[in-house]
mmCIF file of C-alpha atoms in Angstrom:
data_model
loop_
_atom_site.group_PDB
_atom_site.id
_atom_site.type_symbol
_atom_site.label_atom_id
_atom_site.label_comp_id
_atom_site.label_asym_id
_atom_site.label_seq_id
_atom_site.Cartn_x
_atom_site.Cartn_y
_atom_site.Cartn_z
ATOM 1 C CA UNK A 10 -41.304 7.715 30.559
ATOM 2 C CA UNK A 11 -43.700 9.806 28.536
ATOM 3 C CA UNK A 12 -47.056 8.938 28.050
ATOM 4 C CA UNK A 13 -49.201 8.616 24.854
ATOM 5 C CA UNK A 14 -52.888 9.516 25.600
ATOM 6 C CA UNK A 15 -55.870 7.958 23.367
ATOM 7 C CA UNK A 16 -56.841 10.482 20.674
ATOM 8 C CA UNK A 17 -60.000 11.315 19.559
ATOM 9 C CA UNK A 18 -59.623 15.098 18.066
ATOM 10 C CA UNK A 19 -60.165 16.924 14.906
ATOM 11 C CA UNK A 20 -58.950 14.739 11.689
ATOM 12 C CA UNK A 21 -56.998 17.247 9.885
ATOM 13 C CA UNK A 22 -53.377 18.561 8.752
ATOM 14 C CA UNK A 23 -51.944 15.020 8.517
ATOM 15 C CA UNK A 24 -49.299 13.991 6.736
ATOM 16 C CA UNK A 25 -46.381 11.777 6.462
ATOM 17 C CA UNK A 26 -47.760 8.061 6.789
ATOM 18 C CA UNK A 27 -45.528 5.107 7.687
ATOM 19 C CA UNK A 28 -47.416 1.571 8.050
ATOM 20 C CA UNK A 29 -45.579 -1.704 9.690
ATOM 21 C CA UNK A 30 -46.666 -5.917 9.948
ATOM 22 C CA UNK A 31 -46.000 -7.179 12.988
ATOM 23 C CA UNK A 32 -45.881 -10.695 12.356
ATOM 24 C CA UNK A 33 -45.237 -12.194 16.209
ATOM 25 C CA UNK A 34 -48.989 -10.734 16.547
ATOM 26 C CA UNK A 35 -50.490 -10.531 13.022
ATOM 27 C CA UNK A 36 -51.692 -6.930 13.750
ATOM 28 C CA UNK A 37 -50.593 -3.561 11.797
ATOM 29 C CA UNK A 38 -49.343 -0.319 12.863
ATOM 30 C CA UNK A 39 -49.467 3.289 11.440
ATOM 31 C CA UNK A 40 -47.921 6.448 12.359
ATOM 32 C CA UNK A 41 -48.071 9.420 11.141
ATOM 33 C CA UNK A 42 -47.789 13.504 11.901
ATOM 34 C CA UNK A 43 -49.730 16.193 13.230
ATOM 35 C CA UNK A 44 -49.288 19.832 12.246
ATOM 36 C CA UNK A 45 -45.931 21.296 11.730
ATOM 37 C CA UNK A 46 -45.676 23.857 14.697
ATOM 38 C CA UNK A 47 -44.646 23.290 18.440
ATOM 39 C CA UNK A 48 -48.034 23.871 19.543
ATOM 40 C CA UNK A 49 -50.028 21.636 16.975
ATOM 41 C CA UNK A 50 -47.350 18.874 16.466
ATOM 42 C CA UNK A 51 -48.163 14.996 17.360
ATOM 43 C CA UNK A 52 -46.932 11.945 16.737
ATOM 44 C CA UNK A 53 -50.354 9.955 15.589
ATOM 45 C CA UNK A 54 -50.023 6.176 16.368
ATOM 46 C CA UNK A 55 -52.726 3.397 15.649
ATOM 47 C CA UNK A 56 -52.782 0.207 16.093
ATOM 48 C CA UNK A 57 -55.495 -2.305 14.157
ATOM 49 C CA UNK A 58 -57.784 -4.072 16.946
ATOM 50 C CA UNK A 59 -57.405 -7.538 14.671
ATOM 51 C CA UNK A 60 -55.434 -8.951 11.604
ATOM 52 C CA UNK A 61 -57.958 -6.812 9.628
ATOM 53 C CA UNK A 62 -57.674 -3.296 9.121
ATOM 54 C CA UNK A 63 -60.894 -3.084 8.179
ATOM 55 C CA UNK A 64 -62.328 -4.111 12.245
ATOM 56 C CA UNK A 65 -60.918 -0.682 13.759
ATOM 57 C CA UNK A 66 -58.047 1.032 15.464
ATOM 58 C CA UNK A 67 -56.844 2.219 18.469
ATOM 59 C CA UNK A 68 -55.493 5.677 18.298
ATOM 60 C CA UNK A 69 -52.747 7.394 20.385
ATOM 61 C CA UNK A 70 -50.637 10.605 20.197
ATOM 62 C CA UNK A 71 -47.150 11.568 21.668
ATOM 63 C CA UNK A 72 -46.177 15.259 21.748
ATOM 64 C CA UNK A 73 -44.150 16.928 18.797
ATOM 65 C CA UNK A 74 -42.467 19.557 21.240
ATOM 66 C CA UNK A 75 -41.264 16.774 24.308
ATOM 67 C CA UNK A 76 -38.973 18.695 25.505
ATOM 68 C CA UNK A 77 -40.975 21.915 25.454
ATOM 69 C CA UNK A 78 -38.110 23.869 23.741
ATOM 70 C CA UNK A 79 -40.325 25.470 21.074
ATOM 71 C CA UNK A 80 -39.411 22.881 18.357
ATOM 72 C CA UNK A 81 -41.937 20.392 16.245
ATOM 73 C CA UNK A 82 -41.553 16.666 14.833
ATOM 74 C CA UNK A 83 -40.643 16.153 11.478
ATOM 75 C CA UNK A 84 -39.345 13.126 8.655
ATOM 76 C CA UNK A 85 -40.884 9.551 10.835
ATOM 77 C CA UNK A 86 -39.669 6.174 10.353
ATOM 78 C CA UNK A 87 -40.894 3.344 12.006
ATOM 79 C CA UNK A 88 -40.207 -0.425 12.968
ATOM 80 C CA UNK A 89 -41.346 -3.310 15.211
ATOM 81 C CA UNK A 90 -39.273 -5.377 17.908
ATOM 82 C CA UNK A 91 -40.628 -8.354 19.994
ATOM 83 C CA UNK A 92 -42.527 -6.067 22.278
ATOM 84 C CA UNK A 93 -42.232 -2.441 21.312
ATOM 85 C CA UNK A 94 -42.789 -0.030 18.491
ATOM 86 C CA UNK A 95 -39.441 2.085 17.313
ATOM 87 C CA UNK A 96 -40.896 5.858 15.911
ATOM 88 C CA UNK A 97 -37.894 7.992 14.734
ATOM 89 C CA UNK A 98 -37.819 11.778 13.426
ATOM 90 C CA UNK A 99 -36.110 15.063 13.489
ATOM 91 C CA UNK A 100 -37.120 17.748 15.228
ATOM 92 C CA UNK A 101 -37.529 20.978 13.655
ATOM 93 C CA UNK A 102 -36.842 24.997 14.424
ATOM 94 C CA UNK A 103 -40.361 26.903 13.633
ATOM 95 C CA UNK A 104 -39.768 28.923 10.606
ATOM 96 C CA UNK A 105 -36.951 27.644 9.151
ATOM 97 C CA UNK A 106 -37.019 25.077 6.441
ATOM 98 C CA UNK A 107 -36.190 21.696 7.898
ATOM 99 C CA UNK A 108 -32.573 21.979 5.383
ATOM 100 C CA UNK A 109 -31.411 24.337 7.781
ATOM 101 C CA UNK A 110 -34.167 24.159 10.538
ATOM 102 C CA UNK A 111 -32.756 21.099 11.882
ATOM 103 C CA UNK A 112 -32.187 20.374 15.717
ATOM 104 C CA UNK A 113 -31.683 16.809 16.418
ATOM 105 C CA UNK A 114 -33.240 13.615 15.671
ATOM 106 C CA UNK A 115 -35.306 11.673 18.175
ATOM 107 C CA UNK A 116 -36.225 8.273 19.136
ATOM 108 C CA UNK A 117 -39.346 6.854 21.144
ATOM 109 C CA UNK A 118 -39.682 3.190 21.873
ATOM 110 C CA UNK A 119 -43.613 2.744 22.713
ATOM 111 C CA UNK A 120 -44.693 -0.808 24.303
ATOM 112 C CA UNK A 121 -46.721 -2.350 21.810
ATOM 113 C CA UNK A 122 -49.284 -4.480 23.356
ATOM 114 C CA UNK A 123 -50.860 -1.838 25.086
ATOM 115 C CA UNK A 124 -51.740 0.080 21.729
ATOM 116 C CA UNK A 125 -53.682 -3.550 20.504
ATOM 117 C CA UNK A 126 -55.479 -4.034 23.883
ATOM 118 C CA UNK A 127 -56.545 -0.109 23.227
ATOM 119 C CA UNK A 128 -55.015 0.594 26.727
ATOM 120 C CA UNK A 129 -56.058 3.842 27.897
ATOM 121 C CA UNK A 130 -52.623 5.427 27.867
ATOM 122 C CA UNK A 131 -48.893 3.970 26.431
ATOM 123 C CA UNK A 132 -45.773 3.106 27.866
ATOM 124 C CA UNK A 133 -42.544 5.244 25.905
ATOM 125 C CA UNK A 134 -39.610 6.258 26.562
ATOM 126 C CA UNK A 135 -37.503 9.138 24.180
ATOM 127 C CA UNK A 136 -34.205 9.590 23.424
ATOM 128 C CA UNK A 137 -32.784 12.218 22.211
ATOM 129 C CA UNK A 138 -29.297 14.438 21.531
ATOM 130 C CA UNK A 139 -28.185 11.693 19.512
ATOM 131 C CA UNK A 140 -24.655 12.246 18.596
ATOM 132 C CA UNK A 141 -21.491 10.981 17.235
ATOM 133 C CA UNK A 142 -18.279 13.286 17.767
ATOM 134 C CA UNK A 143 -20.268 15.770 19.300
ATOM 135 C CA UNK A 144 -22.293 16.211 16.324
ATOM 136 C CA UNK A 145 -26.284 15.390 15.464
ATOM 137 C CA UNK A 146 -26.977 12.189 13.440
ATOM 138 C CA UNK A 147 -29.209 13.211 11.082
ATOM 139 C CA UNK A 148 -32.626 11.473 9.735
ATOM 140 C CA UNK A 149 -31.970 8.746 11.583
ATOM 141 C CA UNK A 150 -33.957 5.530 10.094
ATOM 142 C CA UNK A 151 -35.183 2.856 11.852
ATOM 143 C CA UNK A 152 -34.295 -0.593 9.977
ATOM 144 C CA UNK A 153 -36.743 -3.563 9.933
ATOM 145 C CA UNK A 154 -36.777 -6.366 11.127
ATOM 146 C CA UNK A 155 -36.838 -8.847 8.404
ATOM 147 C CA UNK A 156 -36.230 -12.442 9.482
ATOM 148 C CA UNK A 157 -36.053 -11.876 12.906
ATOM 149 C CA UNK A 158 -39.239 -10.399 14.310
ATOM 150 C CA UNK A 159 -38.433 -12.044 18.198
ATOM 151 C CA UNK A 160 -35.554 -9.556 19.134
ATOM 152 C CA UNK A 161 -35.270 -6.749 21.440
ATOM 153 C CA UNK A 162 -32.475 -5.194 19.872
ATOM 154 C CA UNK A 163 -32.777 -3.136 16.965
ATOM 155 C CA UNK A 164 -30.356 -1.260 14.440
ATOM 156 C CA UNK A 165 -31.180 2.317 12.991
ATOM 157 C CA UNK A 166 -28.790 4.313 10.141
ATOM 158 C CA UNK A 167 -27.968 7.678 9.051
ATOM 159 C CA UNK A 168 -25.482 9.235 6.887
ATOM 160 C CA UNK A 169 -24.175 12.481 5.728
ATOM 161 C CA UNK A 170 -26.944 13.648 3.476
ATOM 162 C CA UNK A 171 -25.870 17.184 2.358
ATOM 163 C CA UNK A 172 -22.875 15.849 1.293
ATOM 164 C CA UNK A 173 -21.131 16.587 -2.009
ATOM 165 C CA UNK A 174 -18.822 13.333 -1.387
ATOM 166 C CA UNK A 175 -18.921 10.909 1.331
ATOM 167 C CA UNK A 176 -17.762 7.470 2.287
ATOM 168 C CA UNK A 177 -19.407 7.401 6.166
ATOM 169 C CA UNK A 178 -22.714 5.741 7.032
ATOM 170 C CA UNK A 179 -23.282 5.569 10.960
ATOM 171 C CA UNK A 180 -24.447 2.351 12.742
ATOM 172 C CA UNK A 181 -26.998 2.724 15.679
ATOM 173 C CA UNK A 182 -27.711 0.334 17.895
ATOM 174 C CA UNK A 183 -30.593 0.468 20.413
ATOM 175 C CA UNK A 184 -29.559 -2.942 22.871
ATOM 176 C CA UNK A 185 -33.000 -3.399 24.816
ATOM 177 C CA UNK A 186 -36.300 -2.678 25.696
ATOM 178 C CA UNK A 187 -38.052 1.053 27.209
ATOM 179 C CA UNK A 188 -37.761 0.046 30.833
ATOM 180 C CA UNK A 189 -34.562 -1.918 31.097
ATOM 181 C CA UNK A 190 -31.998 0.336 33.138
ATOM 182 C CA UNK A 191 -29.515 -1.487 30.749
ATOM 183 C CA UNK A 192 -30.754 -0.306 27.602
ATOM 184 C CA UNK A 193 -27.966 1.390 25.743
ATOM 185 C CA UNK A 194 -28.035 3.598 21.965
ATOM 186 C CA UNK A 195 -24.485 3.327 20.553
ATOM 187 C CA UNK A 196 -23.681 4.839 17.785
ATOM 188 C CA UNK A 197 -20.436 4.268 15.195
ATOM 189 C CA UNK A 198 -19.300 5.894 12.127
ATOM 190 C CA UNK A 199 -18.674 2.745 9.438
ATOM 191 C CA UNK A 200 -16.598 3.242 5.653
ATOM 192 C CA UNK A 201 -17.967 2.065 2.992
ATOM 193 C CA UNK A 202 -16.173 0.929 0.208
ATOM 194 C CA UNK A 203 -18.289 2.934 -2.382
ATOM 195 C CA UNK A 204 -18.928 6.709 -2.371
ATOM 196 C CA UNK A 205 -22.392 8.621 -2.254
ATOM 197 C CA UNK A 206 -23.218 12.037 -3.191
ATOM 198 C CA UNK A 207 -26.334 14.792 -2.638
ATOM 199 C CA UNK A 208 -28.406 14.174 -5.760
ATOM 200 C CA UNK A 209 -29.515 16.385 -8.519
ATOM 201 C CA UNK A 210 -32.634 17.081 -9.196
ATOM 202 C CA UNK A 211 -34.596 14.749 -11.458
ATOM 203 C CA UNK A 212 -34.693 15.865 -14.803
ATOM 204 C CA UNK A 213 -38.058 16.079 -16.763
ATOM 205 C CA UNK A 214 -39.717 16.954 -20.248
ATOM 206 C CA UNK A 215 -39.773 20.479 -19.258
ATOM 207 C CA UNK A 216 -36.764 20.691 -17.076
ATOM 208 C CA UNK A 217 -34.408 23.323 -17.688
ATOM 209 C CA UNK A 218 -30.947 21.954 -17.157
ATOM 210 C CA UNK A 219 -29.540 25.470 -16.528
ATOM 211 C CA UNK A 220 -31.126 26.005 -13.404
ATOM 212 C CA UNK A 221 -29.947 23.456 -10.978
ATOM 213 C CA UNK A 222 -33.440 24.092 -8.897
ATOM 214 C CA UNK A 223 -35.182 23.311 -12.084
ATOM 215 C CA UNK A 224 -36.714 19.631 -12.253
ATOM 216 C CA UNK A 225 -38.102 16.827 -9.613
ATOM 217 C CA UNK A 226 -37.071 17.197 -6.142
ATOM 218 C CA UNK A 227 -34.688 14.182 -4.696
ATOM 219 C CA UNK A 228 -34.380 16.020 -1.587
ATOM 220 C CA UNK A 229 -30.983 15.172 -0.277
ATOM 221 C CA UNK A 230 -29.177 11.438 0.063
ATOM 222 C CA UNK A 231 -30.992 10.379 3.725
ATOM 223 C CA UNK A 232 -31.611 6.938 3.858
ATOM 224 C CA UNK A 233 -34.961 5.421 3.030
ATOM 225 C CA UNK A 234 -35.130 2.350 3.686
ATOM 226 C CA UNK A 235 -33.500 -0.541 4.905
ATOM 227 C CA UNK A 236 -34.164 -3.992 6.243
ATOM 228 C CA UNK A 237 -32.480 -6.498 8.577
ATOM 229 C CA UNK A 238 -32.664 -10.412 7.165
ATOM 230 C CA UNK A 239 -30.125 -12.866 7.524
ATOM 231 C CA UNK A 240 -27.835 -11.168 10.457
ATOM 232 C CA UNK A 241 -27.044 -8.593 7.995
ATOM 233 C CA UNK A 242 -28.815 -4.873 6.782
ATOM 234 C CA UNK A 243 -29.453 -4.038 3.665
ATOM 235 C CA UNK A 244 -30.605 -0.478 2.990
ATOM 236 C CA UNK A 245 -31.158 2.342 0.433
ATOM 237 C CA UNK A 246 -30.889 5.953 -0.153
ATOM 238 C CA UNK A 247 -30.317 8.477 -2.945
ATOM 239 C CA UNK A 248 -26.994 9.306 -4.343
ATOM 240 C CA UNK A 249 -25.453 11.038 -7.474
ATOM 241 C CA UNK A 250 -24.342 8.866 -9.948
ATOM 242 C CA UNK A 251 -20.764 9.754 -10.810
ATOM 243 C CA UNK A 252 -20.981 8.031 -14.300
ATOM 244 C CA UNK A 253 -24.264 9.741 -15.567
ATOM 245 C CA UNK A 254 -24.508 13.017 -13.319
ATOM 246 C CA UNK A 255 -27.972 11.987 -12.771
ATOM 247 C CA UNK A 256 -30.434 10.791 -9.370
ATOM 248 C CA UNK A 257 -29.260 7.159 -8.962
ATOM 249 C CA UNK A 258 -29.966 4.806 -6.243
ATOM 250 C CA UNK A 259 -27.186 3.736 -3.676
ATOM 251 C CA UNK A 260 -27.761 0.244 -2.552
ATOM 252 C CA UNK A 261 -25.823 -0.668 0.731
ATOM 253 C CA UNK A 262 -24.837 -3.896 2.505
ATOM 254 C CA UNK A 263 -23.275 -4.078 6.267
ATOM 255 C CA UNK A 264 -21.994 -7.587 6.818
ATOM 256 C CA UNK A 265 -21.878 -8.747 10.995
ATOM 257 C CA UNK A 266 -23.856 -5.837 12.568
ATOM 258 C CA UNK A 267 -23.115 -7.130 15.910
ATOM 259 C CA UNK A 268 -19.381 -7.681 15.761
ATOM 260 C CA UNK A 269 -16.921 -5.682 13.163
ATOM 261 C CA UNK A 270 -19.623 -4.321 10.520
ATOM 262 C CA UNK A 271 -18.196 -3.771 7.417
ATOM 263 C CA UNK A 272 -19.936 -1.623 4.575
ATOM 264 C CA UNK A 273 -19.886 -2.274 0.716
ATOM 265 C CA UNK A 274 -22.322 -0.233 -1.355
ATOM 266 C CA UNK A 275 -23.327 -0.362 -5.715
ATOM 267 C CA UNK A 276 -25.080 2.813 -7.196
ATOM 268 C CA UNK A 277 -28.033 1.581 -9.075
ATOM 269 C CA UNK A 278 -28.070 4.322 -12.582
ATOM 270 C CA UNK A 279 -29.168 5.111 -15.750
ATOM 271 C CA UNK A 280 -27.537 7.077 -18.444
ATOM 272 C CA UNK A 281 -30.514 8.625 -19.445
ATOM 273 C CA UNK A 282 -33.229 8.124 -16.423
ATOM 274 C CA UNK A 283 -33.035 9.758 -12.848
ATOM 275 C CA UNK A 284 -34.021 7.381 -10.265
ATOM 276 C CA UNK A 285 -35.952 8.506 -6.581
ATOM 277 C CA UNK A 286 -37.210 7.767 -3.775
ATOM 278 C CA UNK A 287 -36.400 4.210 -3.220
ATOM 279 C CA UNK A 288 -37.309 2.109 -0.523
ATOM 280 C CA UNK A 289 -36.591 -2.151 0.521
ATOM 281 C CA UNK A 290 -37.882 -5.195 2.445
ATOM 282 C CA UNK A 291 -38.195 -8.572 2.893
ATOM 283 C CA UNK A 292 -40.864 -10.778 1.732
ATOM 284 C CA UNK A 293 -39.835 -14.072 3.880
ATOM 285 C CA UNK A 294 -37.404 -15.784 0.702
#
């Protein structure tokens, strides 16, 4: 596998914070990005030396460009299995906007432990070309753990974001650990029983609802967060709400993950607010 090597560099251009419990060793993790070109891009990981952020932390980086192909690492999510840290993002043509600079999303399970001991290097393995139908999954998001922080396995989602109408939210399942030769990422397209839509923009006191580039910027209808409790995921995203017209929030529930997962979804609107950004977890009731 690829290697993460201790950092201690320059402290600037970063951007894009994501911060994770991990409750089977009362310790925290944050990740977060380095520059935005093939040459400068990094995947910053740290991991606190106790259950105190304030005692120190043990910092790593993983290339942006893996692969070497002249692209850079974009959009992270992150969660936490028994024994490894799950970093996801896209990766990114230089100079194109990441709309239609897009080239893939990527995975990298890093062992865990090593990153708390302040190891001089870390264990991880990538995956990438992540497909369904011979097409990329897109923004894929790494789900939580909610109730379950002693598995292996973990589930990750993605969905059509650009699109005007959709009904499809794809299921990814990564079945072990870095360096098991079984380790398998599946991935399955799932209907839900309730449609989502790209959302508007959010509109403002100043917003002129002429322009459709004029107001807040939702972005698209990725999902943004989602959590695993109970055997089944729960997870969020944006969506346009068909009732209003405005930014809403699409709430979505697969039932039996491991067996025939079935998808039901509410849009959570207002006639007269936009909602963004959303984001869910689990607090242990």
């Amino acid at each position: 596998g690829l290697i993460g090597q201790a950092f201690n560099g320059p402290s600037n251009h970063f951007y894009d914070p994501k911060v994770a419990y991990d409750p089977q060793r009362d310790r925290f993790v944050l990740a977060f990005l380095r520059g935005n070109t093939p040459s400068g891009s990094g995947v910053m990981l740290a991991f606190s030396q106790t259950n105190d952020p304030r005692d120190g932390w043990n910092v790593y980086v993983l290339p942006g460009n893996p692969l070497n192909n002249d692209r850079w690492t974009d959009f992270p999510t992150i969660a936490i299995t028994e024994g490894e840290l799950i970093f996801t993002a896209n990766f990114i043509i230089p100079g194109q906007p990441w709309q239609t600079g897009f080239d893939g999303s990527l995975i990298w399970q890093v062992g865990i432990d090593a990153g708390y001991a302040g190891d001089s290097t870390l264990d991880a393995r990538l995956w990438y070309d992540i497909k369904h139908n011979g097409r990329f999954t897109r923004n894929v998001h790494a789900v939580q753990h909610g109730g379950h922080p002693d598995r292996k396995d973990l589930f990750l989602l993605s969905n059509r974001n650009f699109s005007l109408q959709n009904d499809t939210i794809f299921l990814l399942h990564l079945t072990g650990e870095r360096n098991d030769p079984d380790t398998r990422l599946d991935v399955q397209a799932l209907i839900s029983d309730t449609p989502y839509g790209v959302p508007p923009f959010g509109r403002q006191s100043d917003t002129d609802t002429s322009d459709g580039g004029s107001g807040f910027d939702t972005n698209d209808g990725r999902v943004l967060g989602g959590s695993f409790v109970n055997d089944h995921l729960q997870f969020v995203s944006h969506t346009i709400d068909p009732q209003s017209g405005r930014s809403a929030i699409y709430h979505g529930l697969i039932e039996d993950p491991y067996g025939l997962p079935a998808v039901t979804g509410q849009i959570i609107g207002h006639e007269r607010l936009d909602f963004g950004y959303p984001n869910v977890a689990w607090t242990g009731t």
